[in-house]
Coordinates of C-alpha atoms in Angstrom, one line a residue:
G10 CA 174.5 61.1 94.7
I11 CA 174.4 57.7 95.2
N12 CA 175.2 55.1 92.5
A13 CA 173.7 51.7 93.5
D14 CA 172.2 48.5 91.5
Y15 CA 169.0 47.5 93.2
M16 CA 167.0 44.3 91.0
G17 CA 168.6 45.6 88.2
I18 CA 168.1 49.3 87.9
S19 CA 170.4 51.8 88.4
L20 CA 169.5 54.4 91.0
I21 CA 172.0 57.6 90.1
E22 CA 171.9 60.4 91.8
K23 CA 168.9 59.2 93.8
P24 CA 168.1 57.6 97.1
W25 CA 166.6 54.2 96.5
Y26 CA 163.4 54.6 98.6
I27 CA 162.5 57.6 96.8
N28 CA 163.4 56.4 93.1
V29 CA 159.8 56.6 91.3
E30 CA 160.7 54.2 88.4
M31 CA 162.0 51.1 90.2
W32 CA 159.1 51.3 92.6
R33 CA 156.8 51.5 89.1
N34 CA 158.7 48.8 87.5
S35 CA 158.4 46.7 90.6
W36 CA 154.9 47.1 91.2
T37 CA 153.9 46.2 87.1
A38 CA 156.2 43.1 87.8
E39 CA 154.1 41.8 91.0
Q40 CA 150.5 43.3 89.3
N41 CA 151.5 40.6 86.3
R42 CA 152.0 37.8 88.7
L43 CA 148.6 38.3 90.3
F44 CA 146.8 38.4 86.9
S45 CA 148.3 35.4 86.2
L46 CA 147.5 33.6 89.3
Q47 CA 144.2 35.1 89.4
S48 CA 143.5 33.8 85.7
E49 CA 145.3 30.3 87.1
V50 CA 143.0 30.4 90.1
N51 CA 139.6 30.9 88.0
E52 CA 140.6 28.0 86.0
L53 CA 140.3 25.6 89.1
P54 CA 137.1 23.5 89.6
Q55 CA 134.6 25.3 91.3
A56 CA 133.1 24.3 95.1
R57 CA 129.4 23.4 94.7
G58 CA 126.5 23.7 96.7
N59 CA 127.1 27.0 97.9
V60 CA 125.1 28.8 95.8
L61 CA 122.5 31.5 98.0
R62 CA 118.9 31.0 97.9
V63 CA 118.3 34.1 97.9
N64 CA 120.0 34.6 94.5
Q65 CA 118.6 31.7 93.0
L66 CA 114.8 32.9 93.6
D67 CA 116.3 37.0 93.0
A68 CA 117.2 35.5 89.7
V69 CA 113.8 34.0 88.9
Q70 CA 112.1 37.6 89.9
L71 CA 114.4 39.2 87.9
D72 CA 113.6 37.2 84.2
N73 CA 109.7 37.3 85.3
D74 CA 110.2 41.1 85.5
L75 CA 111.9 41.1 82.1
L76 CA 109.4 38.9 80.4
S77 CA 106.3 41.6 82.0
V78 CA 108.4 45.0 80.4
L79 CA 108.8 42.4 77.0
K80 CA 104.9 41.6 77.3
V81 CA 104.0 45.4 77.5
Q82 CA 105.8 46.8 75.2
F83 CA 104.4 44.1 72.4
L84 CA 101.1 44.7 73.3
K85 CA 101.9 48.3 73.0
I86 CA 102.8 48.0 69.6
F87 CA 100.7 45.1 67.9
N88 CA 97.1 46.1 69.9
A89 CA 98.0 49.3 68.2
S90 CA 98.5 48.3 64.5
H91 CA 96.9 44.7 64.8
G92 CA 94.2 44.9 67.5
L93 CA 95.4 41.4 69.0
D94 CA 92.8 39.3 70.9
D95 CA 93.1 38.4 74.5
R96 CA 92.7 34.8 72.8
L97 CA 96.0 35.0 72.1
M98 CA 98.2 35.4 75.3
P99 CA 98.8 32.2 75.6
E100 CA 100.9 32.1 72.4
I101 CA 102.4 35.7 73.0
D102 CA 103.8 34.6 76.6
A103 CA 105.3 31.2 75.0
L104 CA 106.5 33.5 71.7
L105 CA 108.3 35.8 74.8
Q106 CA 109.9 33.3 76.6
L107 CA 111.3 31.2 73.4
L108 CA 113.0 34.6 72.2
V109 CA 114.6 35.3 75.6
L110 CA 116.0 31.4 75.7
H111 CA 117.3 31.5 72.2
F112 CA 119.4 34.6 73.1
T113 CA 120.4 33.6 76.6
M114 CA 120.5 29.5 77.0
F115 CA 120.3 28.1 73.4
S116 CA 123.5 30.3 72.9
D117 CA 125.3 29.0 76.1
R118 CA 124.5 32.5 78.1
P119 CA 123.0 33.4 81.3
T120 CA 119.4 34.7 81.3
P121 CA 119.3 38.4 82.6
G122 CA 118.1 37.4 85.8
N123 CA 121.2 34.6 86.5
K124 CA 123.5 37.2 85.0
L125 CA 123.0 39.7 87.2
Q126 CA 123.4 37.7 90.4
N127 CA 126.3 35.8 88.8
L128 CA 124.7 32.8 88.0
H129 CA 124.2 30.5 84.8
Y130 CA 123.1 26.8 84.7
Q131 CA 125.8 23.9 84.2
S132 CA 124.5 20.1 84.1
D133 CA 124.7 17.2 87.3
A134 CA 126.5 15.7 84.6
A135 CA 129.2 18.4 84.4
L136 CA 129.8 17.5 88.3
L137 CA 133.3 16.2 89.5
G138 CA 133.0 13.7 92.6
A139 CA 131.4 15.1 95.5
C140 CA 132.4 18.9 95.6
C141 CA 133.6 20.3 92.1
V142 CA 132.1 21.2 88.8
V143 CA 134.1 22.1 86.0
P144 CA 133.8 25.6 85.3
H145 CA 131.7 26.8 81.9
A146 CA 130.8 23.6 80.9
A147 CA 127.7 24.1 78.4
L148 CA 124.6 22.5 78.7
S149 CA 123.7 19.6 76.3
V150 CA 121.0 20.0 73.8
W151 CA 118.6 17.9 75.0
Q152 CA 118.8 19.6 78.2
K153 CA 117.9 23.0 76.5
L154 CA 115.2 21.7 74.2
G155 CA 114.0 19.7 77.5
Y156 CA 113.7 22.7 79.5
A157 CA 112.0 24.9 76.7
A158 CA 109.6 21.8 76.0
V159 CA 108.9 21.8 80.0
V160 CA 108.9 25.3 81.1
V161 CA 107.7 26.9 77.4
G162 CA 105.4 24.4 75.9
G163 CA 104.1 22.7 79.0
R164 CA 103.0 26.0 80.2
W165 CA 101.7 27.2 76.9
A166 CA 99.5 23.6 76.5
W167 CA 97.8 24.0 79.8
A168 CA 96.9 27.8 79.7
R169 CA 95.4 26.7 76.1
L170 CA 93.8 23.5 78.0
R171 CA 92.5 25.8 80.9
R172 CA 90.8 28.0 78.7
Y173 CA 89.4 25.5 76.3
I174 CA 87.9 23.7 78.9
T175 CA 86.5 27.1 80.9
A176 CA 85.3 27.9 77.5
L177 CA 83.1 25.0 76.1
R178 CA 82.3 25.0 80.3
W179 CA 82.6 21.3 81.0
A180 CA 82.8 22.1 84.4
E181 CA 78.7 22.4 83.7
C182 CA 78.1 18.8 82.4
A183 CA 76.3 16.2 83.7
E184 CA 78.4 14.0 86.2
N185 CA 78.7 10.5 84.0
T186 CA 80.0 12.6 81.1
W187 CA 83.6 11.8 80.0
R188 CA 83.6 15.8 79.6
K189 CA 83.0 16.3 83.5
K190 CA 85.7 13.0 84.5
F191 CA 87.8 14.7 82.0
W192 CA 87.5 18.4 83.9
R193 CA 87.7 16.8 87.5
S194 CA 91.0 14.8 86.3
A195 CA 92.9 18.6 85.2
G196 CA 91.7 20.3 88.4
L197 CA 93.7 17.0 90.5
V198 CA 96.4 16.9 88.4
E199 CA 96.7 20.9 88.9
N200 CA 96.5 20.0 92.9
I201 CA 99.5 17.4 92.4
F202 CA 101.5 20.0 90.7
Q203 CA 100.9 22.5 93.0
V204 CA 101.7 20.1 95.8
A205 CA 104.7 18.7 94.1
T206 CA 105.7 22.4 93.6
L207 CA 105.5 23.3 97.3
I208 CA 107.5 20.2 98.3
N209 CA 110.4 21.1 95.9
L210 CA 110.3 24.6 97.1
V211 CA 110.6 23.2 101.0
V212 CA 113.4 20.7 99.5
F213 CA 115.2 23.6 98.2
L214 CA 115.3 26.1 101.0
M215 CA 116.7 23.0 102.9
Q216 CA 119.1 22.2 100.1
G217 CA 119.8 25.1 98.0
R218 CA 119.8 23.1 94.8
Y219 CA 117.3 22.6 92.3
R220 CA 114.7 25.7 92.5
S221 CA 112.4 24.3 90.0
L222 CA 110.5 21.0 89.2
A223 CA 111.8 21.7 85.9
D224 CA 115.7 22.2 87.3
R225 CA 115.4 18.7 89.4
L226 CA 113.5 17.4 86.3
L227 CA 116.8 18.0 83.9
G228 CA 119.3 18.3 86.2
L229 CA 119.7 21.8 86.2
R230 CA 122.2 23.1 88.8
L231 CA 122.8 27.1 89.0
V232 CA 126.5 27.9 89.7
Y233 CA 128.4 31.2 90.3
I234 CA 129.9 32.5 86.9
Q235 CA 132.6 33.6 89.1
A236 CA 133.3 31.9 92.5
L237 CA 135.2 34.4 94.2
T238 CA 133.3 37.4 93.2
V239 CA 132.3 39.2 96.5
R240 CA 128.8 40.0 96.7
N241 CA 129.0 43.8 98.0
V242 CA 126.1 44.7 99.4
N243 CA 126.0 48.4 100.6
F244 CA 124.4 48.5 104.1
D245 CA 123.0 52.4 103.5
F246 CA 121.5 50.8 100.9
M247 CA 119.9 48.3 102.8
N248 CA 119.1 50.3 105.6
R249 CA 116.9 52.8 103.4
Q250 CA 115.1 49.4 101.9
L251 CA 114.2 47.9 105.1
V252 CA 113.1 51.0 106.7
W253 CA 111.0 51.6 103.7
H254 CA 109.9 48.0 103.4
G255 CA 108.5 48.6 107.4
F256 CA 107.5 51.8 106.2
A257 CA 105.3 50.6 103.7
E258 CA 104.1 47.6 105.4
V259 CA 102.7 50.1 107.9
V260 CA 101.1 52.1 105.5
L261 CA 99.3 48.9 104.1
F262 CA 98.0 47.6 107.7
V263 CA 96.7 51.6 108.9
L264 CA 95.0 53.1 105.6
P265 CA 92.1 50.5 105.8
L266 CA 91.7 51.3 109.1
L267 CA 91.1 55.1 108.5
N268 CA 87.9 56.6 106.9
L269 CA 89.9 58.6 103.7
T270 CA 86.6 60.3 103.0
K271 CA 86.2 61.9 106.2
V272 CA 89.6 63.1 106.8
K273 CA 89.6 64.7 103.2
N274 CA 86.5 66.3 104.1
I275 CA 87.8 67.6 107.3
I276 CA 90.9 68.8 105.7
V277 CA 88.3 70.8 102.9
R278 CA 86.5 72.2 105.3
V279 CA 89.4 73.4 107.9
F280 CA 91.7 74.6 105.1
G281 CA 89.4 75.1 101.9
G282 CA 85.9 75.7 103.2
G283 CA 85.9 79.1 101.8
A284 CA 87.1 78.7 98.3
R285 CA 84.7 75.6 98.2
A286 CA 81.8 77.4 99.5
Q287 CA 82.4 80.5 96.7
E288 CA 82.7 77.8 93.8
T289 CA 79.5 76.2 94.5
A290 CA 77.3 79.3 95.4
Q291 CA 77.9 80.2 91.6
V292 CA 76.2 77.2 90.3
A293 CA 72.4 76.8 90.1
D294 CA 70.2 75.7 92.2
D295 CA 69.4 72.3 90.0
V296 CA 73.1 71.1 90.1
C297 CA 74.4 68.6 92.6
A298 CA 76.5 70.4 94.8
V299 CA 79.1 67.6 95.0
C300 CA 79.9 66.6 91.4
L301 CA 78.7 69.9 90.4
Q302 CA 76.5 68.3 87.7
P303 CA 72.6 68.4 87.0
A304 CA 71.6 66.4 90.3
T305 CA 70.7 62.7 88.9
T306 CA 67.9 61.1 90.6
A307 CA 67.7 64.7 92.3
Y308 CA 67.3 64.6 96.4
H309 CA 66.8 67.6 98.9
A310 CA 68.8 67.8 102.2
L311 CA 68.0 69.1 105.2
P312 CA 67.3 71.5 107.0
C313 CA 69.2 73.9 104.0
G314 CA 67.3 72.1 101.0
H315 CA 69.8 72.4 98.7
R316 CA 69.6 69.6 95.3
F317 CA 71.9 66.8 95.4
C318 CA 72.1 63.6 93.1
Y319 CA 70.9 60.7 95.0
Y320 CA 74.3 59.1 95.1
C321 CA 76.6 62.2 95.7
L322 CA 74.4 63.0 98.9
H323 CA 74.2 59.2 100.7
G324 CA 77.6 58.5 99.1
S325 CA 79.0 61.1 101.3
L326 CA 76.7 60.4 104.5
L327 CA 77.6 56.9 104.4
A328 CA 81.3 57.8 104.1
D329 CA 81.1 60.8 106.7
S330 CA 78.3 61.1 108.8
G331 CA 79.6 64.6 109.6
F332 CA 79.2 65.3 106.3
V333 CA 78.0 69.2 105.6
C334 CA 76.6 71.2 103.0
P335 CA 78.8 72.4 100.5
R336 CA 77.4 75.4 99.5
D337 CA 76.4 77.1 103.4
G338 CA 78.1 74.6 105.8
R339 CA 75.3 73.4 107.6
S340 CA 75.2 70.0 109.0
I341 CA 72.5 67.6 107.5
A342 CA 69.8 66.4 109.6
G343 CA 68.2 64.2 106.3
T344 CA 67.3 63.6 103.2
V345 CA 63.8 63.7 101.0
P346 CA 63.5 63.3 97.4
A347 CA 62.7 66.2 95.2
S348 CA 59.4 65.2 94.4
A349 CA 58.1 64.8 97.6
T350 CA 59.4 68.3 99.1
S351 CA 56.7 70.4 98.0
D352 CA 54.0 67.5 99.8
S353 CA 56.0 66.8 102.6
V354 CA 57.9 69.6 104.0
S355 CA 58.8 72.9 103.4
V356 CA 62.2 73.5 101.2
P357 CA 63.4 76.8 101.4
R358 CA 64.3 78.3 98.0
G359 CA 67.0 80.3 97.2
A360 CA 68.9 79.4 100.0
P361 CA 72.3 80.5 100.3

């Protein structure tokens, strides 16, 4: 055996390089030092101006999705028991937004979307010089109230005003009345707001600060909660998303160019024509061979003479010029009203 003293640890009967206890104690000591250094680094002022724009925009989308989910569940509960009117939708939206703000911004916590993107709001008043921000600096009470008043109260007031003007038909009033002038002024204000929103978006994409007019007006900036957090991206997941997104765009472009009804009819004729013919052969002659219901505004197909609803027959022919009779598979050369068949054409009765 070897007797030695390394880093205050007595090594007996084991070489120092295989002494597990020594390495464990050394790692524990170094790990404590690393944790201490990490805590000190986290308390340092954070660099400003490096928040990714995509993170800020994704946070807005996530918050909007959360509000949509809450609204759907809220309506399911209260519509079943109280029958909420559509006229209360602005109040419902404002209530849900205030509820989310109460448990997030008013409690000095990030919204769910900001939390998922490792972001939270800070005030420009908390900025130190031109390069740093004070970590974990809470928003002032006036900024919180102002955000609620502008974002929640402003949206509610505008939605309620638009509904009121529309309900009273101020747009149809005479040109010289004050109601008509107010309606035009409201439209002008809305256009100015949309232009200002667009300008703010362009400036945001260039500078990366103030993603909305409310943030710019109140001096609210989004910074990282943990500045040293690595934005890990699974490239396999990104590849799947890109492939699926490209496939979806191709499908959305190609589908309008296809005659889906004609494609469906071809598939039915090729693979299920016999079964369809057997099914329609068992129904009465006065039943439509398409919807299998008593024919409404009955028409006969020529030359087979089978009875169809006017809409079923002509709609099928418009969608697919090669539409064939489901009863016998014969091509349809023309149509004639059922009331005119006895006078104008000879329609075979009891055709298969």
